[in-house]
Structures are given as structure tokens and as C-alpha cells.
JSON list of C-alpha atoms in Angstrom, two decimals:
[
{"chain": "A", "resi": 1, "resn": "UNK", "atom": "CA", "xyz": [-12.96, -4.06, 15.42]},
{"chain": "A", "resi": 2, "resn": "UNK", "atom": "CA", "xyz": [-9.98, -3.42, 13.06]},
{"chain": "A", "resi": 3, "resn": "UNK", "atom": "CA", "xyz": [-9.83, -0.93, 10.28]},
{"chain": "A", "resi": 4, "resn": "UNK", "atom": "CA", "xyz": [-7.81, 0.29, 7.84]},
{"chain": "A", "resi": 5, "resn": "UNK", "atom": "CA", "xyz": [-8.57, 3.58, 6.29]},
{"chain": "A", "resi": 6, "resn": "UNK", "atom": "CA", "xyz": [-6.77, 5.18, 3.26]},
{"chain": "A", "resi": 7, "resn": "UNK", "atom": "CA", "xyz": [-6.24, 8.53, 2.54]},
{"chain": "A", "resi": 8, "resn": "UNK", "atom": "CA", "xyz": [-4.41, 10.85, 0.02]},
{"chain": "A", "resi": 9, "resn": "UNK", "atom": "CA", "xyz": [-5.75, 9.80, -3.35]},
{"chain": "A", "resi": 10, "resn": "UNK", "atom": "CA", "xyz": [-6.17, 12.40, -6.46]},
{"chain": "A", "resi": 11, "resn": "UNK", "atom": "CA", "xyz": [-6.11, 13.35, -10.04]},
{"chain": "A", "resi": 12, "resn": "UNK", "atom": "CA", "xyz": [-2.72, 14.24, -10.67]},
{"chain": "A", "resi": 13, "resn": "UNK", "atom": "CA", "xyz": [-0.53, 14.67, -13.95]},
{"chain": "A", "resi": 14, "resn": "UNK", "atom": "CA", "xyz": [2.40, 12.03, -15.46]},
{"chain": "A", "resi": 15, "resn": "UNK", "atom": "CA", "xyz": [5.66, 12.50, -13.47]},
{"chain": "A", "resi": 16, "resn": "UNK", "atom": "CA", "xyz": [4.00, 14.21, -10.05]},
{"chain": "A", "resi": 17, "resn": "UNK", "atom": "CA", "xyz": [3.98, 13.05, -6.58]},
{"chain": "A", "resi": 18, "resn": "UNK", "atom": "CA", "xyz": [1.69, 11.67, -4.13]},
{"chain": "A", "resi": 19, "resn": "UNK", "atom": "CA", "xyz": [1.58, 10.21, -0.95]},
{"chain": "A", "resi": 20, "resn": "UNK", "atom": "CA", "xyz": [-1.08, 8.13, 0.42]},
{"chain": "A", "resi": 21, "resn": "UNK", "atom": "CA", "xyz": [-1.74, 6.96, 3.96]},
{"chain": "A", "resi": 22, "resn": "UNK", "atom": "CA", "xyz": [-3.53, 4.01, 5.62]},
{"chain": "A", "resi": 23, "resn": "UNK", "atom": "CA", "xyz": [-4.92, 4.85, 9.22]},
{"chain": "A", "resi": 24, "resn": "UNK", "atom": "CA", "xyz": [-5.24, 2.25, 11.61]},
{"chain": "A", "resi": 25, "resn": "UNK", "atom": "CA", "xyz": [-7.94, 1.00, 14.70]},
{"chain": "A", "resi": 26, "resn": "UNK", "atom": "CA", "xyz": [-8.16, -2.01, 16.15]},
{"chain": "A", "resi": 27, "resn": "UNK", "atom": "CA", "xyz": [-4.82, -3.38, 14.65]},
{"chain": "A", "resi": 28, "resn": "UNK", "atom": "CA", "xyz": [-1.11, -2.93, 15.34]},
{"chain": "A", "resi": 29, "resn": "UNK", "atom": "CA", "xyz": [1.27, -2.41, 12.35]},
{"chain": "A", "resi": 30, "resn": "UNK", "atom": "CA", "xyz": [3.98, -3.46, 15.23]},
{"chain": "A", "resi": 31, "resn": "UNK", "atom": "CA", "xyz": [2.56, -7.14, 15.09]},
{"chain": "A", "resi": 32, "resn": "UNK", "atom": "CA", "xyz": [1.44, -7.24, 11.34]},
{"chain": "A", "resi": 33, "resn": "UNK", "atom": "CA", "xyz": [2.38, -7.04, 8.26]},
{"chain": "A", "resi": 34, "resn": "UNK", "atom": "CA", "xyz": [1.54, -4.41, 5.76]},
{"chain": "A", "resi": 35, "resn": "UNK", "atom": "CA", "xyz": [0.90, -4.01, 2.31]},
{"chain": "A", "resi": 36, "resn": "UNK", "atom": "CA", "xyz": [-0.63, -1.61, -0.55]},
{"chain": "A", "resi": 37, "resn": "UNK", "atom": "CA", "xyz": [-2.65, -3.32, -3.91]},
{"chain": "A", "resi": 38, "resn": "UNK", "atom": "CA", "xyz": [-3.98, -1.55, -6.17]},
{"chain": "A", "resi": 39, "resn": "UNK", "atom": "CA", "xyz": [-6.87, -2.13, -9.17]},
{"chain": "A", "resi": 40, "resn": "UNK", "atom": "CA", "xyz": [-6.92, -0.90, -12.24]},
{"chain": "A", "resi": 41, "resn": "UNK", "atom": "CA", "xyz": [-10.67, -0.70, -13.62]},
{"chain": "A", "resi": 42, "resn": "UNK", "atom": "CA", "xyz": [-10.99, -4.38, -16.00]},
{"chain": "A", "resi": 43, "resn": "UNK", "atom": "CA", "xyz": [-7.96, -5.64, -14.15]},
{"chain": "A", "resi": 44, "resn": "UNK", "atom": "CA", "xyz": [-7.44, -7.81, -11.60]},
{"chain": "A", "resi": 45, "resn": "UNK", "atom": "CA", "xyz": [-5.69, -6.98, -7.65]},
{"chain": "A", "resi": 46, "resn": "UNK", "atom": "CA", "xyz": [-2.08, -6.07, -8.24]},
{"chain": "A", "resi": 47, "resn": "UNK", "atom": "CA", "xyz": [0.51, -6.34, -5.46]},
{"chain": "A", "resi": 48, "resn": "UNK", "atom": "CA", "xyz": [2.90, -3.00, -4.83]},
{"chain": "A", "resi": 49, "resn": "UNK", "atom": "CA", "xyz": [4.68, -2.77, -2.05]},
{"chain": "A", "resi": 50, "resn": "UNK", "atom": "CA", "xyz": [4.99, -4.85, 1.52]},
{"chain": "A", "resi": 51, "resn": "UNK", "atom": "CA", "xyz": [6.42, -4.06, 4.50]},
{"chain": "A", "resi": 52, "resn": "UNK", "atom": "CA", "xyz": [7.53, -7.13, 6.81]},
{"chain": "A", "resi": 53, "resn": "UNK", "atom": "CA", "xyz": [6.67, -7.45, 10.40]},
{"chain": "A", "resi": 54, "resn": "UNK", "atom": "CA", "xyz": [11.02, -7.08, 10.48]},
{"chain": "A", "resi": 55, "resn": "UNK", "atom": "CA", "xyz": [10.63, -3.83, 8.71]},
{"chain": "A", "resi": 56, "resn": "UNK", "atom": "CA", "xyz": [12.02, -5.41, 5.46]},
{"chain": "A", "resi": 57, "resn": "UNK", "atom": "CA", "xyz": [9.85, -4.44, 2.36]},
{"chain": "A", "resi": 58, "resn": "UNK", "atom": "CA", "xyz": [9.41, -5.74, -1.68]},
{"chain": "A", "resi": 59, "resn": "UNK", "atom": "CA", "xyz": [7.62, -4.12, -3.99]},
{"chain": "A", "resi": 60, "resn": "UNK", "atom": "CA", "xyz": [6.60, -5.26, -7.28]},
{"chain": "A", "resi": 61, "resn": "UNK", "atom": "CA", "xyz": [8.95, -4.34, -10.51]},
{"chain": "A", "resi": 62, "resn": "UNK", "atom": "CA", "xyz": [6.35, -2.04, -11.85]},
{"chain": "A", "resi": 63, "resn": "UNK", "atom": "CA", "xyz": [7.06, 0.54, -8.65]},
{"chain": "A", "resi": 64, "resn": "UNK", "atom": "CA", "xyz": [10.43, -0.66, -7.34]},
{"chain": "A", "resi": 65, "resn": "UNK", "atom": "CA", "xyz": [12.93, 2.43, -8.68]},
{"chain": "A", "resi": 66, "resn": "UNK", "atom": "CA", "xyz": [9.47, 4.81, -7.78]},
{"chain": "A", "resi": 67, "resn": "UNK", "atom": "CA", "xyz": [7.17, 3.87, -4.76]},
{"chain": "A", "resi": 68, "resn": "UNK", "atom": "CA", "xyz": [8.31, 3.97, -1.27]},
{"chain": "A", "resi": 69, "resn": "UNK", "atom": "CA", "xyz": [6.14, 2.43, 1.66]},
{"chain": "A", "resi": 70, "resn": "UNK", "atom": "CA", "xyz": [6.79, 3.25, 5.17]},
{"chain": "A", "resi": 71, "resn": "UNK", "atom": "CA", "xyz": [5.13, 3.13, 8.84]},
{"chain": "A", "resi": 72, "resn": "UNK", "atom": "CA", "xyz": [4.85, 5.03, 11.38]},
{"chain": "A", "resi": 73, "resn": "UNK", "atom": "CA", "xyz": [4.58, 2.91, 14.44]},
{"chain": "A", "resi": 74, "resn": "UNK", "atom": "CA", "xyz": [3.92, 5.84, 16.77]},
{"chain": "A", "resi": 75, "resn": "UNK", "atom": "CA", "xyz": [0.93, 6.99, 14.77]},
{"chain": "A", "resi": 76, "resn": "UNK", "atom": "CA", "xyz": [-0.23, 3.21, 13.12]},
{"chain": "A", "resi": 77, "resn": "UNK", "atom": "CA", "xyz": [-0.45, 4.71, 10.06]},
{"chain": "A", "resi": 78, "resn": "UNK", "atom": "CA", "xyz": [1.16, 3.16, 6.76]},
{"chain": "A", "resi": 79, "resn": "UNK", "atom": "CA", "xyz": [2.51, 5.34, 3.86]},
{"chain": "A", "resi": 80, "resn": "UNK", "atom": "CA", "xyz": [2.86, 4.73, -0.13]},
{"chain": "A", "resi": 81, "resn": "UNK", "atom": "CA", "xyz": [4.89, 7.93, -1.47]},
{"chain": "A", "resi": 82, "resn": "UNK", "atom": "CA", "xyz": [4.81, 7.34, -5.18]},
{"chain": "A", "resi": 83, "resn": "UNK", "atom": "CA", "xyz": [6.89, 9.67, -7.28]},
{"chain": "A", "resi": 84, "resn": "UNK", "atom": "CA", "xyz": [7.07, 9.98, -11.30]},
{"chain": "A", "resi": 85, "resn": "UNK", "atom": "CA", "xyz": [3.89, 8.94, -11.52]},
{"chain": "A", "resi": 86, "resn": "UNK", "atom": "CA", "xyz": [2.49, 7.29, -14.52]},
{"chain": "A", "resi": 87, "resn": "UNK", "atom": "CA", "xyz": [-0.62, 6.89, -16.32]},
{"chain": "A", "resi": 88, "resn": "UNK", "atom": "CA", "xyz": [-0.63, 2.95, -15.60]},
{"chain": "A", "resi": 89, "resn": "UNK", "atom": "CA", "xyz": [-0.28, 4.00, -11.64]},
{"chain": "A", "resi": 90, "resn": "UNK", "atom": "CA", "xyz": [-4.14, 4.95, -11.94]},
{"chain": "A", "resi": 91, "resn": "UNK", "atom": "CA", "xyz": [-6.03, 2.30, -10.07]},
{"chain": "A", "resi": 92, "resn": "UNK", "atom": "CA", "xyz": [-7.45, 2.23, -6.93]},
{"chain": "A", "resi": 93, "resn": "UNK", "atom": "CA", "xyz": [-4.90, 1.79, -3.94]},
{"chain": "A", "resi": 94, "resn": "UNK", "atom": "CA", "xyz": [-5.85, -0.47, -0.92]},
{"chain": "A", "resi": 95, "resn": "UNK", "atom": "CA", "xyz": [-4.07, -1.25, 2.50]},
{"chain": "A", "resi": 96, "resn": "UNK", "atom": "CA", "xyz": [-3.97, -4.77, 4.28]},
{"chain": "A", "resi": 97, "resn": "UNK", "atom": "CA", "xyz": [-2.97, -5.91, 7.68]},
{"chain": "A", "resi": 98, "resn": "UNK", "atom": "CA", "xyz": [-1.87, -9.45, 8.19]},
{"chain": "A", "resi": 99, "resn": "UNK", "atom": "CA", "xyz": [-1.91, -11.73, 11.32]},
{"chain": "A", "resi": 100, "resn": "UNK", "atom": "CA", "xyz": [1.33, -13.54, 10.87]},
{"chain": "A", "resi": 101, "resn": "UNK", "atom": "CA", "xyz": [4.02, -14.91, 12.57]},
{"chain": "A", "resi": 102, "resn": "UNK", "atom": "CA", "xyz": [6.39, -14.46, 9.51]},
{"chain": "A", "resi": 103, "resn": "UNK", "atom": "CA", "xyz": [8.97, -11.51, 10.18]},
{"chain": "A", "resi": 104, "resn": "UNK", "atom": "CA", "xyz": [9.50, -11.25, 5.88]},
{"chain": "A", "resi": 105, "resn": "UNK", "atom": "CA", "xyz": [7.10, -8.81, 3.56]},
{"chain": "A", "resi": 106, "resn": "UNK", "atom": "CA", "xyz": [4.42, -11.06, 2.35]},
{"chain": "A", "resi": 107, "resn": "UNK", "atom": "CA", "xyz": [3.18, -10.16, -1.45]},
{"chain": "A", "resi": 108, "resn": "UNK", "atom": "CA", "xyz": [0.17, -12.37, -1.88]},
{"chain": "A", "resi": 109, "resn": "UNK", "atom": "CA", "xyz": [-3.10, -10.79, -1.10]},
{"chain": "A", "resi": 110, "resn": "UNK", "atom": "CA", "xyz": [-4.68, -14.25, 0.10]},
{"chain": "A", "resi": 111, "resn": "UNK", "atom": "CA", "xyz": [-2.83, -13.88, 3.27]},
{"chain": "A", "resi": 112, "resn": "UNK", "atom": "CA", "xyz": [-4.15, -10.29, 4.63]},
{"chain": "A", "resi": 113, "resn": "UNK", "atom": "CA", "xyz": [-6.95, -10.21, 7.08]},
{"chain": "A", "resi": 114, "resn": "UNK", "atom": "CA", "xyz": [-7.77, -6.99, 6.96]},
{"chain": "A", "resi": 115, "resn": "UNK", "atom": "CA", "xyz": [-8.55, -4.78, 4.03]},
{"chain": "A", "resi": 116, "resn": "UNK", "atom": "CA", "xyz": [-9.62, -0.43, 3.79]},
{"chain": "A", "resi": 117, "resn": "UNK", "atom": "CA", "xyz": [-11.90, 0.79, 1.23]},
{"chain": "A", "resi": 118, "resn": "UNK", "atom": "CA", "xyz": [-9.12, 1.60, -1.17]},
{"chain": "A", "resi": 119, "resn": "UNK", "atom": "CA", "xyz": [-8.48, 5.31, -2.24]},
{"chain": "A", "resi": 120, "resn": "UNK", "atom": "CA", "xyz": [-8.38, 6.19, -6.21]},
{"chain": "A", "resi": 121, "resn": "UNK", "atom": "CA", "xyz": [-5.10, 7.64, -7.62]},
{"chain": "A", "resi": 122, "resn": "UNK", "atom": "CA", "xyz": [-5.91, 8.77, -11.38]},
{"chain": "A", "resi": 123, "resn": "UNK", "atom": "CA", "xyz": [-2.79, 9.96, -13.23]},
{"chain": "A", "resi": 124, "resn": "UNK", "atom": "CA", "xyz": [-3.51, 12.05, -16.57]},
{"chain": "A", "resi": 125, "resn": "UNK", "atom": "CA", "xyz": [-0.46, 11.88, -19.45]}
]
């Protein structure tokens, strides 16, 4: 059974650091792709960052110059450092996993198959 669990979320202050991590079973970030959402409360899903089966990753213009996702195919676990924080960061941050032959990051959260429980990052100004 696949899952994705996410870790690292807290209360932090405008222009800190954080780094969150998705643990996971029963898939293989080495033949799926991976991304991080995130929902703010009253707003819809919001993509952030992908990484590509290829390695290649996009992240939305929000986080681009900021966030920084990574993998660590020895240890299946995905990262989201996120630096310079900002009060419009605070949301709560999900991983997906994606069965897909595509090699390129995929943004849309339609195609994931598997989701975690989502960890909340709340940023104070």
C-alpha cells in the first residue's frame, strides 16, 4: 500500500526557513513523479514545486526565486526547503506521487495518484 507522509511543518516568523519532508512506502520516487501543493484555508489546491521522473523540476512563480524541492532516492524521501518565508506561504503543504511514463515535472494535481495528509506551515509577519 503506498504512502506518502509529510513532515517538518511549524509556526515560524516572515523571512525564516523551513524544510519539509515527504516519507515514502509502497512507492518509488525513482519511477514517479513528485510534487508539493499547498492550501491556504478558503482557497483552493495550489501547485509549488515538481520534480520530473528526469530530475527536472518547475515550480510555480509565487516560490520560484525561494522554494527548492529535492529527493533523495536512497532514502525515498522528497524535500521542500522554503526560505524567506512569507505570510501568504501559510497553508497546508501536501506531497503526491504520480504513475507516469512522462520523464518532465507535471504541475496539475489531477494527475497524482497518491496523496499524504499534508503538514501545516503557518508564517506570522
Amino acid at each position: 500500500q503506498a504512502q506518502l507522509e509529510e513532515s517538518g511543518g511549524a509556526l515560524v516568523q516572515s523571512g525564516d526557513s523551513l524544510r519539509l519532508s515527504c516519507a515514502a512506502s509502497g512507492v518509488t520516487f525513482s519511477t514517479h513523479a513528485m510534487a508539493w501543493f499547498r492550501q491556504g484555508q478558503g482557497k483552493g489546491r495550489e501547485f509549488v514545486a515538481a520534480v520530473g521522473r528526469n530530475g527536472h523540476k518547475d515550480y510555480s512563480d509565487d516560490v520560484e526565486d525561494r522554494f527548492a524541492a529535492s529527493i533523495d532516492y536512497v532514502k525515498n524521501t522528497g524535500y521542500l526547503q522554503m526560505n524567506n518565508l512569507k505570510p501568504e506561504d501559510t497553508a497546508v503543504y501536501t506531497c503526491a506521487a504520480a504513475r507516469t511514463l512522462s520523464v518532465l515535472p507535471i504541475t496539475t494535481a489531477d494527475a497524482y495518484d497518491y496523496w499524504g495528509q499534508g503538514t501545516q506551515v503557518t508564517v506570522s509577519s
